[in-house]
Each structure stands twice: as structure tokens, then as C-alpha cells.
Short mmCIF file of C-alpha atoms and ligand atoms in Angstrom, two decimals:
data_model
loop_
_atom_site.label_atom_id
_atom_site.label_comp_id
_atom_site.label_asym_id
_atom_site.label_seq_id
_atom_site.Cartn_x
_atom_site.Cartn_y
_atom_site.Cartn_z
CA UNK A 1 0.00 0.00 0.00
CA UNK A 2 1.27 3.43 -0.99
CA UNK A 3 1.00 6.94 0.41
CA UNK A 4 -1.02 8.82 -2.25
CA UNK A 5 0.93 12.07 -2.01
CA UNK A 6 4.51 10.80 -2.10
CA UNK A 7 4.23 7.32 -3.60
CA UNK A 8 6.22 5.93 -0.66
CA UNK A 9 5.02 2.96 1.41
CA UNK A 10 2.26 3.52 3.91
CA UNK A 11 3.67 3.34 7.44
CA UNK A 12 1.99 -0.03 8.21
CA UNK A 13 3.49 -1.56 5.05
CA UNK A 14 6.89 -0.10 5.97
CA UNK A 15 6.74 -1.80 9.39
CA UNK A 16 5.86 -5.15 7.77
CA UNK A 17 8.81 -4.94 5.36
CA UNK A 18 11.18 -3.83 8.12
CA UNK A 19 10.07 -6.66 10.40
CA UNK A 20 10.91 -9.17 7.66
CA UNK A 21 14.31 -7.56 7.03
CA UNK A 22 15.06 -7.73 10.76
CA UNK A 23 14.22 -11.43 10.82
CA UNK A 24 16.90 -12.00 8.18
CA UNK A 25 19.41 -9.57 9.65
CA UNK A 26 22.35 -11.97 10.03
CA UNK A 27 25.58 -9.98 10.35
CA UNK A 28 24.21 -6.95 8.59
CA UNK A 29 23.35 -3.57 10.13
CA UNK A 30 20.17 -1.68 9.36
CA UNK A 31 19.80 2.05 9.98
CA UNK A 32 16.36 3.44 10.69
CA UNK A 33 16.41 7.16 9.95
CA UNK A 34 13.53 9.30 11.15
CA UNK A 35 13.53 12.77 9.60
CA UNK A 36 11.32 15.77 9.94
CA UNK A 37 11.44 19.16 8.32
CA UNK A 38 11.84 22.01 10.76
CA UNK A 39 9.96 25.18 9.76
CA UNK A 40 7.94 23.27 7.14
CA UNK A 41 4.87 25.14 8.35
CA UNK A 42 6.46 28.30 6.95
CA UNK A 43 6.20 26.87 3.43
CA UNK A 44 2.52 26.01 3.82
CA UNK A 45 1.79 29.40 5.39
CA UNK A 46 3.77 31.44 2.90
CA UNK A 47 3.52 29.54 -0.38
CA UNK A 48 0.29 27.58 0.15
CA UNK A 49 -0.47 23.86 0.55
CA UNK A 50 0.16 22.96 -3.08
CA UNK A 51 3.75 24.11 -2.81
CA UNK A 52 4.05 22.35 0.55
CA UNK A 53 2.82 19.12 -1.06
CA UNK A 54 5.24 19.50 -3.96
CA UNK A 55 8.11 19.89 -1.50
CA UNK A 56 7.12 16.70 0.33
CA UNK A 57 6.97 14.81 -2.98
CA UNK A 58 10.34 16.18 -3.98
CA UNK A 59 11.87 15.16 -0.66
CA UNK A 60 10.44 11.64 -1.03
CA UNK A 61 12.17 11.41 -4.42
CA UNK A 62 15.45 12.66 -2.97
CA UNK A 63 15.61 10.06 -0.21
CA UNK A 64 14.88 7.14 -2.50
CA UNK A 65 16.59 7.91 -5.79
CA UNK A 66 19.84 6.13 -6.67
CA UNK A 67 19.92 4.55 -3.24
CA UNK A 68 20.98 0.94 -3.62
CA UNK A 69 21.02 0.38 0.15
CA UNK A 70 17.39 1.39 0.63
CA UNK A 71 15.15 -1.32 2.07
CA UNK A 72 11.96 0.67 2.53
CA UNK A 73 10.73 4.22 3.11
CA UNK A 74 7.48 5.78 4.31
CA UNK A 75 5.89 9.06 5.25
CA UNK A 76 4.72 8.56 8.84
CA UNK A 77 2.53 11.66 8.78
CA UNK A 78 2.72 15.29 7.65
CA UNK A 79 6.42 16.13 7.17
CA UNK A 80 7.76 13.11 9.09
CA UNK A 81 9.59 10.48 7.06
CA UNK A 82 11.22 7.21 7.98
CA UNK A 83 13.65 5.12 5.97
CA UNK A 84 15.42 1.81 6.51
CA UNK A 85 18.79 1.36 4.83
CA UNK A 86 21.47 -1.25 4.94
CA UNK A 87 24.63 0.26 6.44
CA UNK A 88 27.59 -0.46 4.11
CA UNK A 89 30.22 -2.62 5.83
CA UNK A 90 32.94 0.00 5.47
CA UNK A 91 30.94 2.56 7.43
CA UNK A 92 31.11 2.88 11.21
CA UNK A 93 27.86 4.00 12.85
CA UNK A 94 29.35 7.47 13.36
CA UNK A 95 30.45 7.66 9.71
CA UNK A 96 26.91 6.75 8.70
CA UNK A 97 25.54 9.57 10.88
CA UNK A 98 27.95 12.01 9.25
CA UNK A 99 26.79 10.88 5.84
CA UNK A 100 23.15 11.55 6.72
CA UNK A 101 24.10 14.92 8.19
CA UNK A 102 25.92 15.81 4.98
CA UNK A 103 22.87 14.79 2.92
CA UNK A 104 20.59 16.87 5.15
CA UNK A 105 22.83 19.90 4.63
CA UNK A 106 22.80 19.30 0.89
CA UNK A 107 18.99 19.13 0.81
CA UNK A 108 18.71 22.21 3.00
CA UNK A 109 20.82 24.20 0.53
CA UNK A 110 18.78 22.92 -2.40
CA UNK A 111 15.39 23.63 -0.82
CA UNK A 112 16.39 26.99 0.64
CA UNK A 113 17.38 28.11 -2.86
CA UNK A 114 14.05 26.96 -4.25
CA UNK A 115 11.92 28.38 -1.46
CA UNK A 116 13.44 31.76 -0.75
CA UNK A 117 13.61 33.06 2.81
CA UNK A 118 12.69 29.69 4.25
CA UNK A 119 14.78 28.41 7.11
CA UNK A 120 14.00 24.79 6.30
CA UNK A 121 16.10 22.35 8.26
CA UNK A 122 16.16 18.57 8.11
CA UNK A 123 16.41 16.95 11.53
CA UNK A 124 17.17 13.25 11.72
CA UNK A 125 17.43 10.63 14.39
CA UNK A 126 19.08 7.32 13.55
CA UNK A 127 18.73 3.99 15.28
CA UNK A 128 21.14 1.34 14.03
CA UNK A 129 20.28 -2.32 14.53
CA UNK A 130 22.91 -5.03 14.44
CA UNK A 131 22.89 -8.61 15.66
CA UNK A 132 23.66 -7.47 19.24
CA UNK A 133 20.70 -5.12 19.41
CA UNK A 134 18.40 -7.37 17.39
CA UNK A 135 15.95 -7.64 20.32
CA UNK A 136 14.18 -4.52 19.01
CA UNK A 137 11.05 -5.04 16.98
CA UNK A 138 10.40 -2.76 14.00
CA UNK A 139 8.13 -0.39 15.88
CA UNK A 140 10.55 0.07 18.79
CA UNK A 141 13.40 0.70 16.36
CA UNK A 142 11.37 3.48 14.70
CA UNK A 143 10.38 4.97 18.01
CA UNK A 144 14.05 4.98 19.11
CA UNK A 145 15.00 6.80 15.93
CA UNK A 146 12.18 9.24 16.61
CA UNK A 147 13.52 9.91 20.13
CA UNK A 148 16.92 10.69 18.66
CA UNK A 149 15.21 12.99 16.14
CA UNK A 150 13.61 14.96 18.97
CA UNK A 151 17.05 15.44 20.52
CA UNK A 152 18.38 16.54 17.11
CA UNK A 153 15.59 19.09 16.77
CA UNK A 154 16.72 20.78 20.01
CA UNK A 155 20.25 21.23 18.72
CA UNK A 156 21.30 24.36 16.96
CA UNK A 157 23.78 22.98 14.44
CA UNK A 158 24.24 19.21 14.44
CA UNK A 159 20.80 18.22 13.26
CA UNK A 160 21.44 14.50 13.11
CA UNK A 161 21.75 12.31 16.19
CA UNK A 162 22.36 8.61 16.81
CA UNK A 163 20.03 6.93 19.28
CA UNK A 164 21.54 5.69 22.49
CA UNK A 165 19.84 4.10 25.47
CA UNK A 166 20.50 6.97 27.88
CA UNK A 167 18.08 9.09 25.82
CA UNK A 168 15.16 6.94 26.81
CA UNK A 169 15.14 7.91 30.48
CA UNK A 170 15.32 11.67 29.93
CA UNK A 171 12.79 11.74 27.14
CA UNK A 172 10.42 9.36 28.89
CA UNK A 173 10.49 11.69 31.87
CA UNK A 174 9.93 14.71 29.64
CA UNK A 175 6.93 13.12 27.95
CA UNK A 176 5.57 11.94 31.30
CA UNK A 177 5.82 15.44 32.74
CA UNK A 178 4.58 17.46 29.77
CA UNK A 179 1.60 15.20 29.13
CA UNK A 180 0.57 15.41 32.80
CA UNK A 181 0.85 19.21 33.21
CA UNK A 182 -2.73 20.14 32.10
CA UNK A 183 -4.10 17.66 34.63
CA UNK A 184 -1.74 18.94 37.35
CA UNK A 185 -3.02 22.48 36.76
CA UNK A 186 -6.66 21.40 36.75
CA UNK A 187 -6.16 19.38 39.96
CA UNK A 188 -4.40 22.27 41.72
CA UNK A 189 -1.24 20.26 42.26
CA UNK A 190 0.82 23.43 41.88
CA UNK A 191 1.25 25.44 45.04
CA UNK A 192 2.74 28.85 45.49
CA UNK A 193 5.38 29.17 48.19
CA UNK A 194 6.67 32.53 49.39
CA UNK A 195 10.21 33.32 50.42
CA UNK A 196 10.56 36.42 52.63
CA UNK A 197 12.89 39.30 51.74
CA UNK A 198 14.35 41.36 54.58
CA UNK A 199 15.44 44.97 54.69
CA UNK A 200 19.12 44.96 55.66
CA UNK A 201 19.02 48.11 57.79
CA UNK A 202 16.15 47.03 60.06
CA UNK A 203 15.94 43.27 59.36
CA UNK A 204 12.20 43.78 58.86
CA UNK A 205 10.14 41.91 56.30
CA UNK A 206 10.04 44.04 53.14
CA UNK A 207 8.69 41.66 50.50
CA UNK A 208 8.63 38.09 49.23
CA UNK A 209 9.25 36.03 46.11
CA UNK A 210 6.61 33.63 44.81
CA UNK A 211 8.12 30.24 43.89
CA UNK A 212 6.16 27.40 42.40
CA UNK A 213 6.00 23.97 44.02
CA UNK A 214 4.49 20.86 42.47
CA UNK A 215 3.06 18.46 45.00
CA UNK A 216 1.96 15.12 43.54
CA UNK A 217 -1.13 13.34 44.96
CA UNK A 218 1.20 11.02 46.95
CA UNK A 219 2.53 14.10 48.78
CA UNK A 220 5.95 14.08 47.09
CA UNK A 221 7.37 17.31 45.70
CA UNK A 222 8.81 17.82 42.24
CA UNK A 223 11.13 20.81 42.41
CA UNK A 224 11.20 23.59 39.78
CA UNK A 225 14.63 22.64 38.45
CA UNK A 226 13.31 19.13 37.73
CA UNK A 227 10.35 20.20 35.58
CA UNK A 228 10.75 23.82 34.45
CA UNK A 229 13.33 23.07 31.72
CA UNK A 230 10.90 20.56 30.16
CA UNK A 231 7.86 22.80 30.30
CA UNK A 232 9.85 25.74 28.96
CA UNK A 233 10.55 23.63 25.87
CA UNK A 234 6.90 22.67 25.50
CA UNK A 235 5.72 26.23 26.18
CA UNK A 236 3.54 25.06 29.09
CA UNK A 237 5.50 27.27 31.52
CA UNK A 238 3.25 30.10 30.36
CA UNK A 239 0.20 28.38 31.90
CA UNK A 240 2.09 27.52 35.07
CA UNK A 241 3.37 31.09 35.44
CA UNK A 242 -0.13 32.45 34.93
CA UNK A 243 -1.39 30.08 37.60
CA UNK A 244 1.26 31.38 40.03
CA UNK A 245 0.49 35.00 39.14
CA UNK A 246 -3.26 34.53 39.66
CA UNK A 247 -2.75 32.76 43.00
CA UNK A 248 -0.49 35.58 44.17
CA UNK A 249 -2.95 38.30 43.13
CA UNK A 250 -5.77 36.39 44.82
CA UNK A 251 -3.73 36.07 48.02
CA UNK A 252 -2.81 39.76 48.18
CA UNK A 253 -6.40 40.83 47.41
CA UNK A 254 -7.72 38.56 50.19
CA UNK A 255 -5.28 40.00 52.77
CA UNK A 256 -6.19 43.54 51.74
CA UNK A 257 -9.89 42.77 52.05
CA UNK A 258 -9.29 41.46 55.56
CA UNK A 259 -7.34 44.60 56.46
CA UNK A 260 -4.17 42.61 57.11
CA UNK A 261 -0.54 43.51 56.43
CA UNK A 262 0.72 42.95 52.89
CA UNK A 263 4.17 43.26 51.31
CA UNK A 264 5.16 43.47 47.64
CA UNK A 265 5.55 40.05 46.03
CA UNK A 266 7.80 39.30 43.08
CA UNK A 267 6.92 36.88 40.28
CA UNK A 268 9.35 35.02 38.06
CA UNK A 269 9.05 35.53 34.31
CA UNK A 270 10.10 32.70 32.02
CA UNK A 271 11.97 33.53 28.82
CA UNK A 272 9.15 31.83 26.91
CA UNK A 273 6.89 34.86 27.47
CA UNK A 274 9.09 36.93 25.17
CA UNK A 275 7.86 34.95 22.16
CA UNK A 276 4.26 35.96 22.60
CA UNK A 277 4.19 39.00 24.90
CA UNK A 278 0.66 38.03 25.89
CA UNK A 279 1.91 38.36 29.46
CA UNK A 280 1.27 42.13 29.47
CA UNK A 281 -2.36 41.62 28.58
CA UNK A 282 -2.73 38.91 31.22
CA UNK A 283 -1.14 40.99 33.99
CA UNK A 284 -3.29 43.98 33.05
CA UNK A 285 -6.40 41.80 33.38
CA UNK A 286 -5.25 40.57 36.79
CA UNK A 287 -4.80 44.14 38.04
CA UNK A 288 -8.29 44.99 36.79
CA UNK A 289 -9.86 41.89 38.27
CA UNK A 290 -8.23 41.92 41.72
CA UNK A 291 -7.88 45.70 42.05
CA UNK A 292 -4.65 45.62 44.02
CA UNK A 293 -2.20 48.55 44.05
CA UNK A 294 0.40 48.05 41.34
CA UNK A 295 3.33 48.66 43.68
CA UNK A 296 2.55 45.34 45.41
CA UNK A 297 3.73 43.36 42.39
CA UNK A 298 7.25 43.00 40.98
CA UNK A 299 8.61 40.90 38.13
CA UNK A 300 11.92 39.06 38.03
CA UNK A 301 13.56 38.60 34.64
CA UNK A 302 16.78 36.62 34.57
CA UNK A 303 19.94 38.26 33.41
CA UNK A 304 20.06 35.82 30.48
CA UNK A 305 16.66 36.98 29.15
CA UNK A 306 18.07 40.49 28.74
CA UNK A 307 21.11 39.07 26.98
CA UNK A 308 19.20 36.73 24.66
CA UNK A 309 16.93 39.33 23.23
CA UNK A 310 17.60 42.79 24.59
CA UNK A 311 15.06 44.53 22.35
CA UNK A 312 12.15 42.29 23.34
CA UNK A 313 13.22 42.33 27.00
CA UNK A 314 13.22 46.13 26.94
CA UNK A 315 9.71 46.15 25.46
CA UNK A 316 8.58 43.84 28.23
CA UNK A 317 10.18 45.92 31.00
CA UNK A 318 8.59 49.00 29.50
CA UNK A 319 5.16 47.36 29.35
CA UNK A 320 5.40 46.14 32.95
CA UNK A 321 6.48 49.60 34.11
CA UNK A 322 3.48 51.11 32.34
CA UNK A 323 1.29 48.79 34.40
CA UNK A 324 2.96 50.22 37.51
CA UNK A 325 4.99 47.14 38.50
CA UNK A 326 8.66 47.09 39.41
CA UNK A 327 11.13 44.93 37.50
CA UNK A 328 14.29 43.24 38.69
CA UNK A 329 17.24 41.57 37.03
CA UNK A 330 17.34 38.06 38.51
CA UNK A 331 20.36 35.75 38.96
CA UNK A 332 22.79 38.58 38.25
CA UNK A 333 26.31 37.16 38.13
CA UNK A 334 25.30 33.58 37.38
CA UNK A 335 26.09 33.89 33.69
CA UNK A 336 27.85 36.47 31.65
CA UNK A 337 27.56 39.33 34.15
CA UNK A 338 26.41 41.93 31.77
CA UNK A 339 27.80 44.94 33.60
CA UNK A 340 27.28 47.21 30.63
CA UNK A 341 23.63 46.14 30.35
CA UNK A 342 22.99 47.47 33.84
CA UNK A 343 23.45 51.06 32.79
CA UNK A 344 21.28 50.66 29.70
CA UNK A 345 18.31 48.91 31.28
CA UNK A 346 15.59 50.71 33.16
CA UNK A 347 15.44 48.10 35.93
CA UNK A 348 14.55 48.89 39.54
CA UNK A 349 16.24 46.07 41.43
CA UNK A 350 19.26 43.89 40.86
CA UNK A 351 19.27 40.45 42.49
CA UNK A 352 22.80 39.21 43.07
CA UNK A 353 22.90 35.48 42.47
CA UNK A 354 23.65 33.08 45.27
CA UNK A 355 26.94 32.10 43.59
CA UNK A 356 28.49 35.21 45.16
CA UNK A 357 27.90 33.64 48.57
CA UNK A 358 29.03 30.14 47.67
CA UNK A 359 31.34 29.86 50.71
CA UNK A 360 30.27 30.26 54.31
CA UNK A 361 33.33 32.39 54.88
CA UNK A 362 33.44 35.01 52.21
CA UNK A 363 36.74 35.26 50.37
CA UNK A 364 38.31 38.68 50.11
CA UNK A 365 37.94 38.55 46.30
CA UNK A 366 34.21 37.75 46.53
CA UNK A 367 33.78 40.67 48.93
CA UNK A 368 35.42 43.04 46.46
CA UNK A 369 33.12 41.94 43.64
CA UNK A 370 29.98 42.08 45.79
CA UNK A 371 30.73 45.56 47.10
CA UNK A 372 31.62 46.85 43.63
CA UNK A 373 28.33 45.61 42.14
CA UNK A 374 26.39 47.10 45.05
CA UNK A 375 28.19 50.45 44.69
CA UNK A 376 27.60 50.50 40.99
CA UNK A 377 23.90 49.72 41.44
CA UNK A 378 23.60 52.48 44.03
CA UNK A 379 25.11 55.04 41.65
CA UNK A 380 22.68 53.94 38.96
CA UNK A 381 19.86 54.27 41.51
CA UNK A 382 19.08 50.60 41.35
CA UNK A 383 18.13 48.77 44.56
CA UNK A 384 20.42 45.84 45.38
CA UNK A 385 19.21 42.53 46.77
CA UNK A 386 21.41 39.56 47.59
CA UNK A 387 19.94 36.05 47.45
CA UNK A 388 21.13 32.84 49.04
CA UNK A 389 22.03 34.38 52.41
CA UNK A 390 22.56 31.40 54.70
CA UNK A 391 24.66 32.69 57.61
CA UNK A 392 24.86 35.58 60.06
CA UNK A 393 28.38 36.39 58.78
CA UNK A 394 27.13 36.74 55.21
CA UNK A 395 24.24 38.90 56.35
CA UNK A 396 26.57 41.13 58.40
CA UNK A 397 28.94 41.55 55.50
CA UNK A 398 26.10 42.55 53.16
CA UNK A 399 25.09 45.23 55.63
CA UNK A 400 28.65 46.53 55.70
CA UNK A 401 28.72 46.55 51.88
CA UNK A 402 25.48 48.55 51.72
CA UNK A 403 23.21 45.89 50.15
CA UNK A 404 19.65 47.05 50.83
CA UNK A 405 17.67 43.78 50.78
CA UNK A 406 18.52 40.17 51.67
CA UNK A 407 16.83 36.87 50.94
CA UNK A 408 17.88 33.36 51.91
CA UNK A 409 17.60 30.35 54.20
CA UNK A 410 19.16 32.37 57.05
CA UNK A 411 15.84 34.23 57.30
CA UNK A 412 13.48 31.65 55.87
CA UNK A 413 13.13 29.00 53.19
CA UNK A 414 10.25 29.41 50.72
CA UNK A 415 7.15 28.55 52.79
CA UNK A 416 3.48 27.77 52.08
CA UNK A 417 0.94 30.59 52.20
CA UNK A 418 -0.33 29.83 55.73
CA UNK A 419 3.18 29.85 57.17
CA UNK A 420 4.03 33.01 55.30
CA UNK A 421 0.91 34.66 56.73
CA UNK A 422 2.16 33.83 60.24
CA UNK A 423 5.59 35.19 59.30
CA UNK A 424 3.95 38.42 58.14
CA UNK A 425 1.81 38.74 61.26
CA UNK A 426 4.85 38.18 63.50
CA UNK A 427 6.82 40.77 61.56
CA UNK A 428 4.06 43.37 61.72
P1 C2E B 501 15.49 31.63 41.27
O1 C2E B 501 14.48 32.58 40.72
O2 C2E B 501 16.92 32.06 41.22
O3 C2E B 501 15.01 31.34 42.73
C1 C2E B 501 15.84 31.18 43.83
C2 C2E B 501 16.06 29.74 44.16
O4 C2E B 501 17.04 29.65 45.22
C3 C2E B 501 14.81 29.06 44.72
O5 C2E B 501 14.87 27.68 44.30
C4 C2E B 501 15.01 29.14 46.22
O6 C2E B 501 14.34 28.15 46.93
C5 C2E B 501 16.50 28.96 46.32
N1 C2E B 501 17.05 29.58 47.53
C6 C2E B 501 16.54 30.59 48.25
N2 C2E B 501 17.32 30.89 49.29
C7 C2E B 501 18.36 30.04 49.25
C8 C2E B 501 19.54 29.85 50.10
O7 C2E B 501 19.76 30.54 51.08
N3 C2E B 501 20.40 28.88 49.72
C9 C2E B 501 20.18 28.09 48.61
N4 C2E B 501 21.07 27.14 48.34
N5 C2E B 501 19.10 28.25 47.82
C10 C2E B 501 18.20 29.21 48.13
P2 C2E B 501 13.58 26.97 43.69
O8 C2E B 501 12.36 27.44 44.42
O9 C2E B 501 13.88 25.52 43.64
O10 C2E B 501 13.51 27.56 42.23
C11 C2E B 501 14.50 27.32 41.29
C12 C2E B 501 14.31 28.15 40.05
O11 C2E B 501 13.10 27.77 39.38
C13 C2E B 501 14.12 29.63 40.36
O12 C2E B 501 15.38 30.21 40.53
C14 C2E B 501 13.38 30.10 39.12
O13 C2E B 501 14.29 30.33 38.07
C15 C2E B 501 12.54 28.91 38.77
N6 C2E B 501 11.17 29.12 39.26
C16 C2E B 501 10.64 28.84 40.48
N7 C2E B 501 9.33 29.18 40.52
C17 C2E B 501 9.01 29.70 39.29
C18 C2E B 501 7.81 30.22 38.69
O14 C2E B 501 6.73 30.33 39.29
N8 C2E B 501 7.90 30.64 37.39
C19 C2E B 501 9.08 30.57 36.68
N9 C2E B 501 9.07 31.01 35.44
N10 C2E B 501 10.21 30.09 37.22
C20 C2E B 501 10.18 29.66 38.51
CA1 CA B 502 13.82 34.55 41.04
#
């Protein structure tokens, strides 16, 4: 049975042929190559579906023509293709990967010339079966190649990756997490914890940072570093951030209604928001809905967001300022330390990363850097905050250096809302 558009095998027929080839594998090696076309949607959107279809047909011809090692080929769906080829004996697995990579580059050049302005890229994952790994059935072999393809798609340059077993764990976890997120949101498994911030001069509570926690039904916690990288890739961080923002607004509004003490709370902003900028609209709606004073909300953008896309980051800072919120530069010093950015960005607060306080006893050189950054911030009229304060000595030094706000385990870990309410009442 054939795929009408491309004339290649239908996927079911491909699996049947591959299964038979695997049964007669002997000492041979078979490479399953799973390829998809990155930015294919651009062709459909810009040139129309007919052109998109013609490109798929053309690609099908390219992968099959003059290929004496080809065993079978199919279009799995849309722009996803799979081929099975015999690996020539004089090729190592790595040499085979390089050959596919070279072909992908060749096709990219050809197609980019034909379809101007397209950034088409061919991403391939390869799973090679030999007599030692013959325990795979055809479907598993294809799914392994597909896993490798997903890894390839993440990479900037080397868009062709060989499958290896270690990929399974990471990707299985990623799929597990990303497919469960909508349910986790609906079932309120995400909780907002608050970590107090203290004014150095008086050691009084001056604010807090909202940090997300994911508590599974069995009571176990999944920490942000374990799931945020995955949901940033899938884009779902936007929904989780919005959930945290809404919870925080709701909490502040409730305290205000009850006439209780409130402090400004800062919210983390993922880099993913820069792609859509819908965040400004969402925050505006929250201010309208909960009617809380805008100076009770701050936003933390990591230093790397400013570096990745300064123009977009500036637009975002500007938009947040227009809504009346303050903006900080988070994790300052954890990456490139963009000292020159500091003077160009209209930020209100700089958060020195906890790496500055990595030792209990501060080294003289660390002290020099910390006090220089604090001095510089002061001259630029930017408030300085140091995170990761764990000891009295560190806290004392920060006071000496003129750092205005401190945050860290020495004062409190991030705590659930009820505990934070007690903390606020005690610090009234
Ligand atoms: P971050 O924004 O740099 O947050 C500070 C992290 O340092 C938090 O880890 C906090 O618990 C931890 N921390 C605070 N004080 C100390 C200390 O004294 N010593 C040490 N060793 N660590 C301290 P957490 O809560 O696990 O969050 C990790 C990262 O996940 C955050 O780094 C932030 O980038 C991200 N994140 C957390 N919640 C959210 C959220 O709601 N939205 C987004 N977009 N990102 C979030
Ligand atoms: Ca932060």
C-alpha cells in the first residue's frame, strides 16, 4: 500500500517490510532514519499547501533515488519520514551519521534556494540495529530513531543524532511530565510558596518572592529545576506562570480585604513569554480583576533573558512599568555578568545570584566583587538585593557593603501561604 501524495510505502506496510528484514538480519546492520522538516509550516503558510505538497513529494524522491542500500521508506505523517537502509560494511555507525548529516545539509541548501527566505532544516534521528541489538522489533526501532530525532531538533547545528539508550530515560520523563501538566493544573497540584525578603538596615520583612511547588497526589514534591526546563521547551511554563500570578494576586487581594498587612511580592518571568508577549495583557487583566495597588507586584527577569533578546526584553520591561509594577534583574552574576547592560536597562532592582555567597566564609575577592556591584547599582539608583544568604556572617557583610535587601535560608526558606501569613503577622 502506498502513500497517495509521495508514492512511498504507507507506514503499516513499511513496518511489515522492516520486520521481515530484521528477521533475516544476520551480520548486517540496518539504519532506521527518522527525519522531519523544521519550519515546514512556513512553506505552507507562505507559499500555500500545493507548494508544501510539492516539497514533500520532492523530498520523497530525494531520499529514495539512486539509493541501492534502501530497504523501505514511508511518510509517517505530515512532514515526518522514515527510511530503513542497509549500512555499508565499510561505514562505522558514526560515519553513517555524518553521511546523513551531509545529505541533510545538501537538501537544505537545495530547498532553501528553491523556497526563498525559508529556514527549512532537516532533523534526523538514527537507530542502528545489528545482531547485538536485534531484540528490538520494527516499531521500537522506529520509536528509538524518533527519540533521537527529537534530541536533534533541540540542537542548533548538528541536526542528526544517533540513538543511544540513555536518551530513553530523559525523554520518557519529559513526555511523562509534559503530558501530565494540564491535569496537574486542573487538579491544583501546583502550590505557590513565598520566600521572605528582609530589609538589611532594620531586618524587617520588606517583600517576598513567589516560587512554584508541584506536589503530587502522593505528597511528594517535584522541584522547579526538575520540571521547568521541560515545560519551557513545551511552552507550558506560560500556563504555570499564569497560575502562580493569579494565586499571588488572589492572596494579596484577600489579605487587603481582611485589612491585614501585605508586602510586595515578586513573580518570576520565564523567557518563553518573550515569544508571545501576551503576558502584558494577562497581567493587566489581573490588576483589573483583583484591584490591588500596582506597587505590590514586581517581576523578576533573569539576566540571560536580557542578553538573549535585549530589544524584546526592553519592550517587556517598559510594558510592565506602564502597568505600575517594578522589575528586577534576577540571577545577576550567574552567567555572563552583563555589567554594561545594567546602565542601559531601566530596571529597579538587581538580584545578586547566590553564587556570590558560595562559601560560608566570604573570600576577600568575593567581597570586592559584591561591594563593587552594590556600589555601581547604588550610583545607577538601582536597589540591590542579595539572594542565598545562609549565615549571620554573610548577612553582616552585606550590611557593611550597603546591600539594601537580603533573601535566603538564614531568614526563611520558601514557605506555604499559611506559614508566610504567620511570618507576616509576627513581623508586623
Ligand atoms: P530563582 O528565581 O533564582 O530562585 C531562587 C532559588 O534559590 C529558589 O529555588 C530558592 O528556593 C533557592 N534559595 C533561596 N534561598 C536560598 C539559600 O539561602 N540557599 C540556597 N542554596 N538556595 C536558596 P527553587 O524554588 O527551587 O527555584 C529554582 C528556580 O526555578 C528559580 O530560581 C526560578 O528560576 C525557577 N522558578 C521557580 N518558581 C518559578 C515560577 O513560578 N515561574 C518561573 N518562570 N520560574 C520559577
Ligand atoms: Ca527569582
